[in-house]
PDB file of N, CA and C in Angstrom:
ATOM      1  N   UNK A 418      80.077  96.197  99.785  1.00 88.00           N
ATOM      2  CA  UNK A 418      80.431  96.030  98.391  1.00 88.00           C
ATOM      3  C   UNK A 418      81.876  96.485  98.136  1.00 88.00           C
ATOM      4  N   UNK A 419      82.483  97.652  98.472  1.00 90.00           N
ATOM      5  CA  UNK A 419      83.599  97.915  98.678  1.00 90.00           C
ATOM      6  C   UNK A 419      84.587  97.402  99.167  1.00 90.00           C
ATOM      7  N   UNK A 420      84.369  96.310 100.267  1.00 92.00           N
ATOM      8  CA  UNK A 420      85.504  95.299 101.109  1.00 92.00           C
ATOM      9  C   UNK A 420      85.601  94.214 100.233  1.00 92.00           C
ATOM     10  N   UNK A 421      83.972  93.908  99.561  1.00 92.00           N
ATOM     11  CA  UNK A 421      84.538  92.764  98.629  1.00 92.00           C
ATOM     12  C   UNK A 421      85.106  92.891  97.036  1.00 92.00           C
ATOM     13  N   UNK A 422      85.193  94.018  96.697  1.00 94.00           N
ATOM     14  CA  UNK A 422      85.728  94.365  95.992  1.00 94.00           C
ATOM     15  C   UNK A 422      87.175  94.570  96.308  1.00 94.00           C
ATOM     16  N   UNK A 423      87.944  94.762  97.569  1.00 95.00           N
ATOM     17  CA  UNK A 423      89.091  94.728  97.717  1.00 95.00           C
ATOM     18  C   UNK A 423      89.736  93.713  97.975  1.00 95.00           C
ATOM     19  N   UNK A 424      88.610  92.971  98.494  1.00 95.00           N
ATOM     20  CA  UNK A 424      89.215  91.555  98.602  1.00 95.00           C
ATOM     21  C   UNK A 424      89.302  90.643  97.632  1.00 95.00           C
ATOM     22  N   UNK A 425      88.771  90.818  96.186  1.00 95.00           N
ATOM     23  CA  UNK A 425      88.897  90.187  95.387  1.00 95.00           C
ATOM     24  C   UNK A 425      90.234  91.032  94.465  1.00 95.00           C
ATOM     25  N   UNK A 426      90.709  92.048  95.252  1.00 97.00           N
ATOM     26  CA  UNK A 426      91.823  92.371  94.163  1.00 97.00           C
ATOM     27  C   UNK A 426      93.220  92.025  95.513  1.00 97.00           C
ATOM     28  N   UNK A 427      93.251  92.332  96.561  1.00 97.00           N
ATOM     29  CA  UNK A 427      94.205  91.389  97.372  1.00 97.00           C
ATOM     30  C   UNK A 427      94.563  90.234  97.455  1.00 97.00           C
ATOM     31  N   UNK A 428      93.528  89.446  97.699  1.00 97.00           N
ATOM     32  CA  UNK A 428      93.746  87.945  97.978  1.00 97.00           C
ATOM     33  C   UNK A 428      94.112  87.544  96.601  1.00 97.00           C
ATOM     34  N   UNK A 429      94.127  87.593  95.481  1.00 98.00           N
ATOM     35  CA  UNK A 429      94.966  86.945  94.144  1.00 98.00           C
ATOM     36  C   UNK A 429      95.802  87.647  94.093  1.00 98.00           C
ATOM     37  N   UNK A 430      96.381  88.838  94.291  1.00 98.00           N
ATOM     38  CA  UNK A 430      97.550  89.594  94.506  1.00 98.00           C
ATOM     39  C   UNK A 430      98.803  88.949  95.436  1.00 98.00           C
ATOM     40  N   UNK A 431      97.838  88.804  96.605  1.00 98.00           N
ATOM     41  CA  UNK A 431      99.117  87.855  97.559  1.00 98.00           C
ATOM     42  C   UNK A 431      99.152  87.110  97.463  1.00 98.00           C
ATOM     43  N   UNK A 432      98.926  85.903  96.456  1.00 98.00           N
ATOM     44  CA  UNK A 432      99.135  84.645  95.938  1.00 98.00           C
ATOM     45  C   UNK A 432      99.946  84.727  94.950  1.00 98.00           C
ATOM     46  N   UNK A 433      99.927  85.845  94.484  1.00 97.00           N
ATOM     47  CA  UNK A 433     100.844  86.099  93.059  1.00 97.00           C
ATOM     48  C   UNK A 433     102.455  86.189  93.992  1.00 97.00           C
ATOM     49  N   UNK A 434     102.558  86.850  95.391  1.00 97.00           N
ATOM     50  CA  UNK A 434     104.094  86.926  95.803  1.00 97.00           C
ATOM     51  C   UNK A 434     104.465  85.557  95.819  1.00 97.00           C
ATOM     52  N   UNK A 435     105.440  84.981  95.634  1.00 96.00           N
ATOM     53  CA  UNK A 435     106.074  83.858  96.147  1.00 96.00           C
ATOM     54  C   UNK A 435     106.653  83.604  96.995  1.00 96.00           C
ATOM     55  N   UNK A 436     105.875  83.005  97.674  1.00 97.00           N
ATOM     56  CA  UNK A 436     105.801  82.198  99.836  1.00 97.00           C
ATOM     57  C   UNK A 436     105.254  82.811 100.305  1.00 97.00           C
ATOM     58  N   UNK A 437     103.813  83.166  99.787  1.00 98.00           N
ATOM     59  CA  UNK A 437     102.313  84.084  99.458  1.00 98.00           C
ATOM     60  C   UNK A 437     101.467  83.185  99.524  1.00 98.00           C
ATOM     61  N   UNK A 438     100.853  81.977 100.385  1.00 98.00           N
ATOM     62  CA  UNK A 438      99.933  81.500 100.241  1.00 98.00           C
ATOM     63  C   UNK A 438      98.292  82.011 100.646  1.00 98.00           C
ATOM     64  N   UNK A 439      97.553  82.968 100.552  1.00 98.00           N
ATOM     65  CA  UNK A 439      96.481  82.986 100.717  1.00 98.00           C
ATOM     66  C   UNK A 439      94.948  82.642 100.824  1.00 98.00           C
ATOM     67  N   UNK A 440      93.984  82.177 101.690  1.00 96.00           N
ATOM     68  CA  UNK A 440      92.973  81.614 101.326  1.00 96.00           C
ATOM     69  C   UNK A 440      91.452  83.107 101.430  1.00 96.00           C
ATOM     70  N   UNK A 441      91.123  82.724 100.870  1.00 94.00           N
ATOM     71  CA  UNK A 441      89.644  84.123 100.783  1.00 94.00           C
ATOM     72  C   UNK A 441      88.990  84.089 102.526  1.00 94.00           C
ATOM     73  N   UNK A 442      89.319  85.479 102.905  1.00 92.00           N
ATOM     74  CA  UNK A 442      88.816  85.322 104.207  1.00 92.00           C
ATOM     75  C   UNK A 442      87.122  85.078 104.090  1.00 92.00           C
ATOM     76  N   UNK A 443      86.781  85.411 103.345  1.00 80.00           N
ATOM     77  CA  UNK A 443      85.159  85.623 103.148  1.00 80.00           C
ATOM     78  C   UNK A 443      84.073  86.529 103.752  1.00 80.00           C
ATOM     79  N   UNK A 444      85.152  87.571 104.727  1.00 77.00           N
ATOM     80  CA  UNK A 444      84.123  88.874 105.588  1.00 77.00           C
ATOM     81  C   UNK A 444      85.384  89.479 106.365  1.00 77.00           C
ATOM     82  N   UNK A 445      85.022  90.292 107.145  1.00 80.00           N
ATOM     83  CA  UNK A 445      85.871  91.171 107.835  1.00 80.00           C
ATOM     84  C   UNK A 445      86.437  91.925 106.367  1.00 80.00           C
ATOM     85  N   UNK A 446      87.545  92.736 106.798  1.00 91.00           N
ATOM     86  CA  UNK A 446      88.572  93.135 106.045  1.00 91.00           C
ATOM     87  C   UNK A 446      90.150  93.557 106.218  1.00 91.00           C
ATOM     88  N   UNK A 447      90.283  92.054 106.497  1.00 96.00           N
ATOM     89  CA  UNK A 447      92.060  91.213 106.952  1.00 96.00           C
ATOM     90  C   UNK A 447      91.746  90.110 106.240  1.00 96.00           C
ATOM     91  N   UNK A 448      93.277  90.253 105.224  1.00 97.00           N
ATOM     92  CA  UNK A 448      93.781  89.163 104.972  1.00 97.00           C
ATOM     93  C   UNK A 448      94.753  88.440 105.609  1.00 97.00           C
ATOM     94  N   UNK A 449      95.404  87.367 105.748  1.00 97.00           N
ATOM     95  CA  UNK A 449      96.180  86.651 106.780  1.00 97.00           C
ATOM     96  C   UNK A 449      96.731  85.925 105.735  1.00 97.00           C
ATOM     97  N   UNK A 450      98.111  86.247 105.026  1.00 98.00           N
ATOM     98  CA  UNK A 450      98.675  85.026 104.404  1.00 98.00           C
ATOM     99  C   UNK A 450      99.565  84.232 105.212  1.00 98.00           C
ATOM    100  N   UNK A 451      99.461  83.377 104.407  1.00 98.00           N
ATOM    101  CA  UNK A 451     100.864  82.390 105.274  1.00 98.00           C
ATOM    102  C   UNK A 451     102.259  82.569 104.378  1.00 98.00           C
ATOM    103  N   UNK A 452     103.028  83.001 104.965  1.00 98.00           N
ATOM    104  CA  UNK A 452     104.425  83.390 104.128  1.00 98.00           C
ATOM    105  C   UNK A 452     105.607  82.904 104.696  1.00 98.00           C
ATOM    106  N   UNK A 453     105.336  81.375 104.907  1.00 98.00           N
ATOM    107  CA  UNK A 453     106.508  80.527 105.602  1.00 98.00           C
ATOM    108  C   UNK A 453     107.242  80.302 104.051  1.00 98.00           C
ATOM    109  N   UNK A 454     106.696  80.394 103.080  1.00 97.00           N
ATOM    110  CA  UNK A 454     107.725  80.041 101.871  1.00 97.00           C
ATOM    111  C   UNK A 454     108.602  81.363 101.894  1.00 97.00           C
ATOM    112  N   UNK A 455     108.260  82.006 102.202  1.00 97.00           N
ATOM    113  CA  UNK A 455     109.351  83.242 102.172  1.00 97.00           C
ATOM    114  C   UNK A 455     111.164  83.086 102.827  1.00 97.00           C
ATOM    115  N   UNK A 456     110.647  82.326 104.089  1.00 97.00           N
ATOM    116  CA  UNK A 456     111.772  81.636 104.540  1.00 97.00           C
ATOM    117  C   UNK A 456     112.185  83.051 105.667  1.00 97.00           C
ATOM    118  N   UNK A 457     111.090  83.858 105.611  1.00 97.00           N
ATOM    119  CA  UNK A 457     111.133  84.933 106.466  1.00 97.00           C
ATOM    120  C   UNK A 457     110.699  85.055 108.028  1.00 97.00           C
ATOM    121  N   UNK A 458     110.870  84.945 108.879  1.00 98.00           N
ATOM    122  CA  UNK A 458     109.795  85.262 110.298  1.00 98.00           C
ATOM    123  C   UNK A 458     108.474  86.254 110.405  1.00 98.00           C
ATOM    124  N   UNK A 459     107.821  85.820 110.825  1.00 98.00           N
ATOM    125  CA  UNK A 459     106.775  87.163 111.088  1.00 98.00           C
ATOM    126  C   UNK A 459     107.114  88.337 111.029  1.00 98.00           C
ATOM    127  N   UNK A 460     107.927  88.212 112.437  1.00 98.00           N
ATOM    128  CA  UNK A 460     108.174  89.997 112.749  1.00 98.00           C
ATOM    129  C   UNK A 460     108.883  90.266 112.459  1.00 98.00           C
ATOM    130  N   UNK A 461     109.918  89.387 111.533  1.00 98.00           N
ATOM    131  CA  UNK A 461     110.897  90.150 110.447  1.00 98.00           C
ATOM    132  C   UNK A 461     110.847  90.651 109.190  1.00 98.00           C
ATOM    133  N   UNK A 462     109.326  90.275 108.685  1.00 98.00           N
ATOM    134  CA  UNK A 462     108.793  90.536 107.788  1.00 98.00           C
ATOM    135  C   UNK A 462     107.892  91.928 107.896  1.00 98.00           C
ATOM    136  N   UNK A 463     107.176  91.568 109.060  1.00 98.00           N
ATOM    137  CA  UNK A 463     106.408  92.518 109.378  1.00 98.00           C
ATOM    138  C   UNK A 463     107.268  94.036 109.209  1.00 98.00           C
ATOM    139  N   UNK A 464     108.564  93.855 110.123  1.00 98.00           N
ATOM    140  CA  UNK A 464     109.522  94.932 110.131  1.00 98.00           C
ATOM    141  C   UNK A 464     110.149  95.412 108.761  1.00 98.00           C
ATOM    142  N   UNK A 465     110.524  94.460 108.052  1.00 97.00           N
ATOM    143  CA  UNK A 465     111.230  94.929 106.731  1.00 97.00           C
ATOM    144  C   UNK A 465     110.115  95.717 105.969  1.00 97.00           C
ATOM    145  N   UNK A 466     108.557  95.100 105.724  1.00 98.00           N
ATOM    146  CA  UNK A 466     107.656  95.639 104.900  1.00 98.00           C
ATOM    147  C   UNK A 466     107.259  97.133 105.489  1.00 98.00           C
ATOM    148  N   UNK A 467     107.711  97.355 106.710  1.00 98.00           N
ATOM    149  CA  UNK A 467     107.456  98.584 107.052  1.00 98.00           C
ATOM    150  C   UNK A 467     108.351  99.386 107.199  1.00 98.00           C
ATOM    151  N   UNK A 468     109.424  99.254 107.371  1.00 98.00           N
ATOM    152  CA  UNK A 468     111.078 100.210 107.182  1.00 98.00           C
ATOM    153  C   UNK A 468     111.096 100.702 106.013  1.00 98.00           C
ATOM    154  N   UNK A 469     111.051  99.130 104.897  1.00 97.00           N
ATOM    155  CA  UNK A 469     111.809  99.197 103.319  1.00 97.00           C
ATOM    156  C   UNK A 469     110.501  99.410 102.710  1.00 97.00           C
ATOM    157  N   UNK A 470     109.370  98.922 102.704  1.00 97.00           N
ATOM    158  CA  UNK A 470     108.362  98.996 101.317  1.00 97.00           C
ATOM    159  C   UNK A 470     107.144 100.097 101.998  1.00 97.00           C
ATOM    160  N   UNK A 471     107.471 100.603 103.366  1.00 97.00           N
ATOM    161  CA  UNK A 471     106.479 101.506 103.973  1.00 97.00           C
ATOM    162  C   UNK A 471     105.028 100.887 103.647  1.00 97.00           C
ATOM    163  N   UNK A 472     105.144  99.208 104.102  1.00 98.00           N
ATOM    164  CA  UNK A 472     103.706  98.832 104.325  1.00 98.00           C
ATOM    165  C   UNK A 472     103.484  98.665 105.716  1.00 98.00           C
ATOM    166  N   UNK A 473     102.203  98.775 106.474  1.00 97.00           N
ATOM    167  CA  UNK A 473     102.105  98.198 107.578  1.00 97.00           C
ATOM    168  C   UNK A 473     101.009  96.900 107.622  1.00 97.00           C
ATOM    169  N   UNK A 474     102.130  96.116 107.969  1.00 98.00           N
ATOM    170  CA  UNK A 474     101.202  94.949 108.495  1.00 98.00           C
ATOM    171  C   UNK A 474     101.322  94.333 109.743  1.00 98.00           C
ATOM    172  N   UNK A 475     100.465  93.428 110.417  1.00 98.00           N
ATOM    173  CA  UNK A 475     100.757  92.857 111.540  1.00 98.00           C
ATOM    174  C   UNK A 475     101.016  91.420 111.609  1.00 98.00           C
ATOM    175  N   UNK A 476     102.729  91.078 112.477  1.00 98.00           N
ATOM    176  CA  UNK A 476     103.112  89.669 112.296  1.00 98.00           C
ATOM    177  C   UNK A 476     101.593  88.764 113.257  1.00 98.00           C
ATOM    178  N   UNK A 477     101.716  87.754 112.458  1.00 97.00           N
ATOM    179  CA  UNK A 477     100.915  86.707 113.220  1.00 97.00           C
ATOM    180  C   UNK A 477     101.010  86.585 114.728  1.00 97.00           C
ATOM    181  N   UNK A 478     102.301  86.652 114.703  1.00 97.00           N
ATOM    182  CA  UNK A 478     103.195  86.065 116.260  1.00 97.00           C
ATOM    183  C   UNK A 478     102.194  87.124 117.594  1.00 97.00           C
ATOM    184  N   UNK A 479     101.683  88.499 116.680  1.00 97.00           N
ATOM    185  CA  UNK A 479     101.348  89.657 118.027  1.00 97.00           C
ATOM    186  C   UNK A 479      99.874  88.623 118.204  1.00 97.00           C
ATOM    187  N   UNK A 480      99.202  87.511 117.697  1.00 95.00           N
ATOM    188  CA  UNK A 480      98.043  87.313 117.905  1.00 95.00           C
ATOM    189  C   UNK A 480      98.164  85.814 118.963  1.00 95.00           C
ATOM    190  N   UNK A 481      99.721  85.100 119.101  1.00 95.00           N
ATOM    191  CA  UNK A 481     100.134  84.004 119.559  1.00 95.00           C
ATOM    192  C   UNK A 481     100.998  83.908 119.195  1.00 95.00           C
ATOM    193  N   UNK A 482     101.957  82.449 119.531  1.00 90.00           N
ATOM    194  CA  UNK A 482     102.679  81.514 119.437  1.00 90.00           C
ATOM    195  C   UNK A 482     102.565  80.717 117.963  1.00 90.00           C
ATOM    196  N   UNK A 483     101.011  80.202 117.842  1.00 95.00           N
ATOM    197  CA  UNK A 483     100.700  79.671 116.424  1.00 95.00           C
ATOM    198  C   UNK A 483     100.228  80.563 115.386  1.00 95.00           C
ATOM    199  N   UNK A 484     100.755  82.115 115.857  1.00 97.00           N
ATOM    200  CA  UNK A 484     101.004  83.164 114.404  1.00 97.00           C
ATOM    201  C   UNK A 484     101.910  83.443 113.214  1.00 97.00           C
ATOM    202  N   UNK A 485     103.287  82.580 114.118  1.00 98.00           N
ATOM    203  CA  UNK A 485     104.188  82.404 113.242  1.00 98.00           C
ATOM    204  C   UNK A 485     104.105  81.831 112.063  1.00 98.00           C
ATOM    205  N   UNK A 486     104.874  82.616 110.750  1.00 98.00           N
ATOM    206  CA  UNK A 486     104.605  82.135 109.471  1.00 98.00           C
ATOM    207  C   UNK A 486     103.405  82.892 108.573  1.00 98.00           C
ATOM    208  N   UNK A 487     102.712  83.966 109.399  1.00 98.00           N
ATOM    209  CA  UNK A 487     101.654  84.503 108.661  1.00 98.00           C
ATOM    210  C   UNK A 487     101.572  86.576 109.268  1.00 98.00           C
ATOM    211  N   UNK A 488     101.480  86.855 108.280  1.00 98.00           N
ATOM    212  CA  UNK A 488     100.866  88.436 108.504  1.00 98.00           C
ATOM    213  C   UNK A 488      99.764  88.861 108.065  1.00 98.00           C
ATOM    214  N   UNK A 489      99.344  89.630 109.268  1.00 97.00           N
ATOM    215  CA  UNK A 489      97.760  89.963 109.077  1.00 97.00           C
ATOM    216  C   UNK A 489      97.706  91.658 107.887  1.00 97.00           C
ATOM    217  N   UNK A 490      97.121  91.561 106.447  1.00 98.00           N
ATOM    218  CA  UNK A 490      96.862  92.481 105.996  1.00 98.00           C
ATOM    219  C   UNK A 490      95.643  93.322 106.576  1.00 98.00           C
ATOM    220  N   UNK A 491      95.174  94.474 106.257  1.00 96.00           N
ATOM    221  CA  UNK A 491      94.074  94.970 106.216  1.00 96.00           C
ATOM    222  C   UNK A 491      93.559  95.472 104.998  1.00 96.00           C
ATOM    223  N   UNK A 492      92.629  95.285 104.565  1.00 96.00           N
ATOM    224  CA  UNK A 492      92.145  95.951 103.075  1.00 96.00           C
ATOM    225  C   UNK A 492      90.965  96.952 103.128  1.00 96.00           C
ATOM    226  N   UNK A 493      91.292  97.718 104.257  1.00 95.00           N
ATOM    227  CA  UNK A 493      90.477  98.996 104.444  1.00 95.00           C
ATOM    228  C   UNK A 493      91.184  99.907 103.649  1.00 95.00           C
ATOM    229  N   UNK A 494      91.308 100.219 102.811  1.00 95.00           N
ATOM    230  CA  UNK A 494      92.072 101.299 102.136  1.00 95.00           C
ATOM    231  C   UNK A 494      91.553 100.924 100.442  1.00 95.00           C
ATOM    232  N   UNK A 495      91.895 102.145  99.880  1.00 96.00           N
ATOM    233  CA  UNK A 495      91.562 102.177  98.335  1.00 96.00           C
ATOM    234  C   UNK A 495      92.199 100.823  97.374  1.00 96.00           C
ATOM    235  N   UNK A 496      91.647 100.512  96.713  1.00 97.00           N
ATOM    236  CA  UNK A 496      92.215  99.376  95.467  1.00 97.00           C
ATOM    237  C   UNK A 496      93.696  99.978  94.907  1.00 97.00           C
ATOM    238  N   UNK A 497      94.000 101.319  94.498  1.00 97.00           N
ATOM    239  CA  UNK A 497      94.725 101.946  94.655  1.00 97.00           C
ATOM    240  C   UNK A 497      96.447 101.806  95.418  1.00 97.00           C
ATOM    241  N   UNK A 498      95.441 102.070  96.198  1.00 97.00           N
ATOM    242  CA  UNK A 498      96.578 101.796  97.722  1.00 97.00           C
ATOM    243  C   UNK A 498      96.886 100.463  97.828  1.00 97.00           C
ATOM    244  N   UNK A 499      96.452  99.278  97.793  1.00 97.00           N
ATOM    245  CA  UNK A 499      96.230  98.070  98.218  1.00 97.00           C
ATOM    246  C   UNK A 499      97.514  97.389  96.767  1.00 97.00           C
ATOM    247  N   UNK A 500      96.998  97.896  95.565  1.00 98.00           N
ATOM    248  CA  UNK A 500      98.048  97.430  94.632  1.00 98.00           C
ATOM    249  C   UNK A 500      99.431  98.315  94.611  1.00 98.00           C
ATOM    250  N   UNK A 501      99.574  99.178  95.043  1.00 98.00           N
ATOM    251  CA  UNK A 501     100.721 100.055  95.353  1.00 98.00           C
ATOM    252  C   UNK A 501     101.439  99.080  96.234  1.00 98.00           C
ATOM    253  N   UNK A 502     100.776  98.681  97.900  1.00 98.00           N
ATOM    254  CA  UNK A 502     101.748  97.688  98.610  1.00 98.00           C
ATOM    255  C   UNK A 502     101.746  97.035  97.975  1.00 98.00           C
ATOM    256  N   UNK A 503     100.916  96.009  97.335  1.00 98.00           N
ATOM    257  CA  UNK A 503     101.482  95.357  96.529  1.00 98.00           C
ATOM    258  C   UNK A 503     102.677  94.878  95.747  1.00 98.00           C
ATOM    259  N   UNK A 504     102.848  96.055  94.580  1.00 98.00           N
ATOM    260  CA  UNK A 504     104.110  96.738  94.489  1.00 98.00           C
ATOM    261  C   UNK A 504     105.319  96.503  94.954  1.00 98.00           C
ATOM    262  N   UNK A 505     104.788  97.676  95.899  1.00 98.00           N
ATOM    263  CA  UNK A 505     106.662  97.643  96.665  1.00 98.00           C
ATOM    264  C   UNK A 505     106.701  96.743  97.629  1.00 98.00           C
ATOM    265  N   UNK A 506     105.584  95.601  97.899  1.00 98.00           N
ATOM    266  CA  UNK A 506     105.817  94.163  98.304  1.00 98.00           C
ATOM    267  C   UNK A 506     107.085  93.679  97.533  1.00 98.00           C
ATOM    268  N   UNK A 507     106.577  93.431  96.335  1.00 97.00           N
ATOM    269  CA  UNK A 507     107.129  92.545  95.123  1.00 97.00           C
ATOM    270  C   UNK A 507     108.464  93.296  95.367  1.00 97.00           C
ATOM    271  N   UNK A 508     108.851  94.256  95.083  1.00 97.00           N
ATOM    272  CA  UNK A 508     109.853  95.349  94.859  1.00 97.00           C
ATOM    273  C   UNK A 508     111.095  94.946  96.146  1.00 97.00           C
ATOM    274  N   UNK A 509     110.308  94.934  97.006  1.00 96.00           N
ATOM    275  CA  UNK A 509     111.004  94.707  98.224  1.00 96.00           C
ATOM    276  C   UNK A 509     111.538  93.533  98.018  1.00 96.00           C
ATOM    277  N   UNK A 510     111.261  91.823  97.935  1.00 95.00           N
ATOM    278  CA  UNK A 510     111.111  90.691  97.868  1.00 95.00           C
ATOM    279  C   UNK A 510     112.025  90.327  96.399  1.00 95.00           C
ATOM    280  N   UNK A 511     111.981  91.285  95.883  1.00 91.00           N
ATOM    281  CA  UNK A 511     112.682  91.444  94.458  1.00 91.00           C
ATOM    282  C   UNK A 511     111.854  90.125  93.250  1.00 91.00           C
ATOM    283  N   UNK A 512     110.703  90.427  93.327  1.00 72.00           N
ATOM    284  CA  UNK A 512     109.646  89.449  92.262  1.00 72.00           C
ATOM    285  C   UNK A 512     109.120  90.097  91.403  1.00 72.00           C
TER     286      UNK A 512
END
């Protein structure tokens, strides 16, 4: 009850960034957007959100070749926490 409760406050959250496309994973608790509109790389994204906005996420690219364009969230953490990256997502991205 708790994962899907976070997942219903993530996954419309990262649709709200722009070059944020998200689809509802529907179990586990990873989200995977696709953020080729960003115009960013994986692991350059991955890197900036964790230097500059102190999020950690993982680029697609560590899972393959056809990871590029997407980072893996996790939404094990508080609603709290989850809209905070959020946040200094946006903050970072300047949205």
């Amino acid at each position: 009850q708790a994962f899907d409760e976070r997942r219903k406050v993530i996954v419309p959250a990262l649709n709200q960034i722009p070059g944020f496309t998200c689809v509802d994973p529907g179990g586990a608790f990873y989200a995977f957007p696709n953020i080729t509109g960003t115009g960013i790389p994986a692991r350059e994204l991955q890197d900036k959100l964790l230097t500059e906005a102190n999020v950690a996420t993982i680029a697609g690219t560590s899972f393959g070749d056809f990871g590029e364009g997407y980072i893996r969230f996790s939404y094990a953490n508080s609603v709290e926490n989850i809209e905070r990256a959020i946040a200094q997502i946006k903050d970072l991205l300047r949205v």
